[in-house]
Amino acid sequence: MQYVSTRGQAAPQSFSEILLGGLAPDGGLYLPAQYPQISGAELDAWRKLPYADLALQVLKKFATDIPEADLHALTRKTYTADVYRNVRAGEDAAQITPLRVLEEKNGTELILQALSNGPTLAFKDMAMQLLGHLFEYTLAKQDAELNIFGATSGDTGSAAEYAMRGKKGIRVFMLSPHKKMSAFQTAQMFSLQDPNIFNIAVEGVFDDCQDMVKAVSNDLEYKTRQKIGTVNSINWARVVAQVVYYIRGYLSATTSNEQKVSFTVPSGNFGNICAGHIARMMGVPIDKLVAATNENDVLDEFFRTGVYRVRKSAETYHTTSPSMDISKASNFERFIYDLLDRDGDRVRALFSKVEADGGFDLSGNPGSDGDEFKKIVQYGFLSGKSIHQDRLQTIRDVQAQYGVTIDTHTADGVKVAREYLTPGIPMIVLETALPAKFNETIQEALGRDAERPAGFENIESLPQRFDVMAPDLAQIKTYIARHTGL
Ligand SMILES: *Cc1c(COP(=O)(O)O)cnc(C)c1O
């Protein structure tokens, strides 16, 4: 299996070659040259598989340059009940992503798929835990090391640190805005005592952190010498790992391949829902993929109008579903590439337009850049938007009707999913975080604290390990060099 760039000008690469990198050299994102297909017979055979073995079957279609026995060892290590143990009462941790039917009414079904039972209580663990094992495996083979440098406002940083802690050949340098994350998220990250994890609290806002990461990624000499890598949401292996739970969700909600399901996905960078698109391109009988956004509705606007208009950072709202507060969706280019029938030249032109003019228009209206919007329906995409009041109302309502507390991002998903329930087609909402992570809003909605999984009771009082630094690129580069010794 070879991987090509969405901008059409990079040499094809293997899975292992793109694993540790980020963007393709032409500025595009990597995708497989063709999507591997899943036959009906395979789907039948996969119905009974444990999650780790299903992950192997999917992964081996993409990672064709890694021996199957090694992939099997990696998926077995990653998807175990003791890693995904933060289940609710009545859920079976061994299922890894158990389904919970919230409602069956007039032939419609509303289902929650729990993706947040991993160590950091957000769905990012599903892919990041696999990435940690894949990185360690690949680095050991090459006798190489990697220094991951990233910026986080919460979920990504903690998922990366819990996936990479204690891994040989890997260090993590994670910038976060000093005193701007929730107490729970801060405690999750800063209480890690592993010597390969470095938390840097920057006296500034998230954009200051992000700018420094970008500056380093443009500094080729420093990046090469310090062996800097990233684990952001454009990483291809993360997308592949996410394809697995769409297939698991489909198989768990159906009994035959004649049936279809739909998914609603709380979306920000389009990474999660992009994996759903790929599952469908591989032949999984998915009816609709519904992108749910919060007040930052770049994606909802596109799926309603065909106009993609990125926001400036000053126009980005700080919301109570903060992991969806994005101004542009970094994985969106992968979908656009397919929508434009894989025409790399046009994708390159459109995304240069994003840089120059802040967007593009595929509505087909006079003066637009194309008319592919009419094909969106054929691809089965729908969207909707949820704002703070909807979020509070949905959290209350799901608690009152079904006795389940959901987090703020999942609430955006449930709110939008309810607009698209269809008889005969189960609607699965991906649960992207557990409510304990966003307790302030649970308090506001329900007037009480969210329940905490066992082991998290006193997390805020654990000793914390971090360094506070000014938003000064030179100082931060020196800090990294001092710790890597390179
Ligand atoms: C990252 C995240 C999202 C958004 O996922 P994308 O892949 O960026 O679309 C939604 N909810 C939670 C809780 C997250 O951490």
Short mmCIF file of N, CA and C and ligand atoms in Angstrom, two decimals, residues 116 121-125 154-156 159 185 233 238 242 245 265-274 292 299 321-326 329-331 407-410 412 430-434 437-438, ligand 1:
data_model
loop_
_atom_site.label_atom_id
_atom_site.label_comp_id
_atom_site.label_asym_id
_atom_site.label_seq_id
_atom_site.Cartn_x
_atom_site.Cartn_y
_atom_site.Cartn_z
N SER A 116 -14.53 6.85 25.23
CA SER A 116 -13.74 7.69 26.15
C SER A 116 -13.39 6.97 27.44
N LEU A 121 -9.83 9.82 29.43
CA LEU A 121 -11.28 10.03 29.39
C LEU A 121 -11.75 10.82 28.16
N ALA A 122 -11.02 10.72 27.05
CA ALA A 122 -11.48 11.32 25.79
C ALA A 122 -11.15 10.36 24.65
N PHE A 123 -11.86 10.51 23.54
CA PHE A 123 -11.73 9.53 22.45
C PHE A 123 -10.33 9.53 21.85
N LYS A 124 -9.55 10.60 22.07
CA LYS A 124 -8.23 10.66 21.46
C LYS A 124 -7.33 9.51 21.91
N ASP A 125 -7.62 8.94 23.09
CA ASP A 125 -6.85 7.77 23.55
C ASP A 125 -6.97 6.60 22.56
N GLY A 154 -5.78 21.11 25.97
CA GLY A 154 -6.43 20.11 26.82
C GLY A 154 -6.27 18.68 26.35
N ASP A 155 -7.25 18.19 25.58
CA ASP A 155 -7.35 16.75 25.32
C ASP A 155 -6.18 16.13 24.56
N THR A 156 -5.67 16.82 23.53
CA THR A 156 -4.62 16.21 22.71
C THR A 156 -3.35 16.01 23.52
N ALA A 159 -3.69 13.13 26.02
CA ALA A 159 -3.73 11.82 25.34
C ALA A 159 -2.34 11.45 24.84
N GLN A 185 -7.90 18.94 33.83
CA GLN A 185 -6.98 18.70 32.71
C GLN A 185 -5.55 19.02 33.10
N SER A 233 -3.52 15.90 14.71
CA SER A 233 -4.63 15.08 14.22
C SER A 233 -4.51 14.75 12.73
N ARG A 238 -3.30 7.82 13.16
CA ARG A 238 -4.42 8.14 14.05
C ARG A 238 -5.74 7.96 13.31
N GLN A 242 -8.88 5.18 14.08
CA GLN A 242 -10.26 5.61 14.29
C GLN A 242 -11.25 4.90 13.36
N TYR A 245 -13.20 1.84 15.10
CA TYR A 245 -14.40 1.88 15.95
C TYR A 245 -15.67 2.18 15.15
N VAL A 265 -21.04 12.84 14.78
CA VAL A 265 -19.69 12.99 15.29
C VAL A 265 -19.44 14.43 15.76
N PRO A 266 -19.25 14.63 17.06
CA PRO A 266 -18.88 15.97 17.54
C PRO A 266 -17.54 16.35 16.89
N SER A 267 -17.51 17.42 16.10
CA SER A 267 -16.36 17.63 15.21
C SER A 267 -15.68 18.97 15.42
N GLY A 268 -14.35 18.94 15.24
CA GLY A 268 -13.52 20.14 15.29
C GLY A 268 -12.59 20.15 14.09
N ASN A 269 -11.52 19.37 14.20
CA ASN A 269 -10.53 19.31 13.12
C ASN A 269 -10.88 18.31 12.02
N PHE A 270 -12.05 17.69 12.09
CA PHE A 270 -12.52 16.78 11.05
C PHE A 270 -11.73 15.47 11.03
N GLY A 271 -10.96 15.18 12.10
CA GLY A 271 -10.17 13.96 12.11
C GLY A 271 -11.05 12.74 12.37
N ASN A 272 -11.90 12.86 13.37
CA ASN A 272 -12.75 11.75 13.76
C ASN A 272 -13.71 11.39 12.62
N ILE A 273 -14.44 12.35 12.11
CA ILE A 273 -15.43 12.05 11.08
C ILE A 273 -14.78 11.66 9.76
N CYS A 274 -13.55 12.10 9.53
CA CYS A 274 -12.81 11.70 8.32
C CYS A 274 -12.62 10.18 8.34
N ALA A 292 -21.41 17.36 13.86
CA ALA A 292 -22.00 18.28 14.83
C ALA A 292 -20.93 19.30 15.23
N LEU A 299 -17.60 23.99 9.75
CA LEU A 299 -17.98 22.77 9.02
C LEU A 299 -19.47 22.74 8.73
N SER A 321 -17.63 23.54 24.91
CA SER A 321 -17.11 22.29 24.33
C SER A 321 -15.78 22.64 23.65
N PRO A 322 -14.76 22.96 24.47
CA PRO A 322 -13.55 23.63 23.99
C PRO A 322 -12.73 22.81 23.01
N SER A 323 -12.86 21.47 23.01
CA SER A 323 -12.04 20.68 22.10
C SER A 323 -12.55 20.78 20.67
N MET A 324 -13.66 21.47 20.47
CA MET A 324 -14.18 21.71 19.13
C MET A 324 -14.05 23.18 18.73
N ASP A 325 -13.26 23.93 19.50
CA ASP A 325 -13.06 25.36 19.19
C ASP A 325 -11.94 25.52 18.18
N ILE A 326 -12.28 25.37 16.92
CA ILE A 326 -11.26 25.47 15.88
C ILE A 326 -11.65 26.54 14.88
N ALA A 329 -10.34 23.40 9.85
CA ALA A 329 -10.39 21.98 10.17
C ALA A 329 -9.24 21.27 9.47
N SER A 330 -8.21 20.89 10.23
CA SER A 330 -6.96 20.49 9.58
C SER A 330 -7.05 19.20 8.75
N ASN A 331 -8.04 18.35 8.99
CA ASN A 331 -8.16 17.11 8.20
C ASN A 331 -9.11 17.23 7.01
N ASP A 407 -20.98 14.36 28.47
CA ASP A 407 -20.12 15.54 28.49
C ASP A 407 -20.62 16.57 27.48
N THR A 408 -19.99 17.72 27.47
CA THR A 408 -20.48 18.84 26.66
C THR A 408 -20.34 18.59 25.15
N HIS A 409 -19.25 17.92 24.74
CA HIS A 409 -19.05 17.65 23.31
C HIS A 409 -20.06 16.62 22.81
N THR A 410 -20.25 15.57 23.63
CA THR A 410 -21.22 14.54 23.29
C THR A 410 -22.62 15.15 23.25
N ASP A 412 -23.39 18.14 22.27
CA ASP A 412 -23.53 18.76 20.94
C ASP A 412 -23.92 17.69 19.92
N LEU A 430 -21.10 9.33 18.66
CA LEU A 430 -19.81 9.00 19.25
C LEU A 430 -19.62 9.83 20.53
N GLU A 431 -19.38 9.13 21.64
CA GLU A 431 -19.15 9.83 22.91
C GLU A 431 -17.67 10.18 22.98
N THR A 432 -17.36 11.47 22.84
CA THR A 432 -15.95 11.84 22.66
C THR A 432 -15.23 12.19 23.96
N ALA A 433 -15.95 12.34 25.06
CA ALA A 433 -15.28 12.54 26.35
C ALA A 433 -16.23 12.14 27.46
N LEU A 434 -15.68 11.88 28.64
CA LEU A 434 -16.53 11.64 29.81
C LEU A 434 -16.76 12.98 30.54
N LYS A 437 -14.36 15.41 32.81
CA LYS A 437 -13.36 16.32 32.25
C LYS A 437 -13.87 17.76 32.14
N PHE A 438 -15.18 17.91 32.08
CA PHE A 438 -15.75 19.24 31.85
C PHE A 438 -16.78 19.55 32.95
C1 LIG B 1 -10.65 16.41 19.76
C2 LIG B 1 -12.06 16.34 20.25
C3 LIG B 1 -13.16 16.55 19.38
C4 LIG B 1 -13.00 16.92 17.93
O1 LIG B 1 -12.48 15.88 17.15
P1 LIG B 1 -11.87 16.18 15.68
O2 LIG B 1 -11.20 14.94 15.29
O3 LIG B 1 -10.89 17.33 15.89
O4 LIG B 1 -13.00 16.57 14.80
C5 LIG B 1 -14.44 16.41 19.91
N1 LIG B 1 -14.64 16.13 21.22
C6 LIG B 1 -13.62 15.94 22.07
C7 LIG B 1 -13.90 15.66 23.51
C8 LIG B 1 -12.29 16.03 21.63
O5 LIG B 1 -11.27 15.85 22.49
#
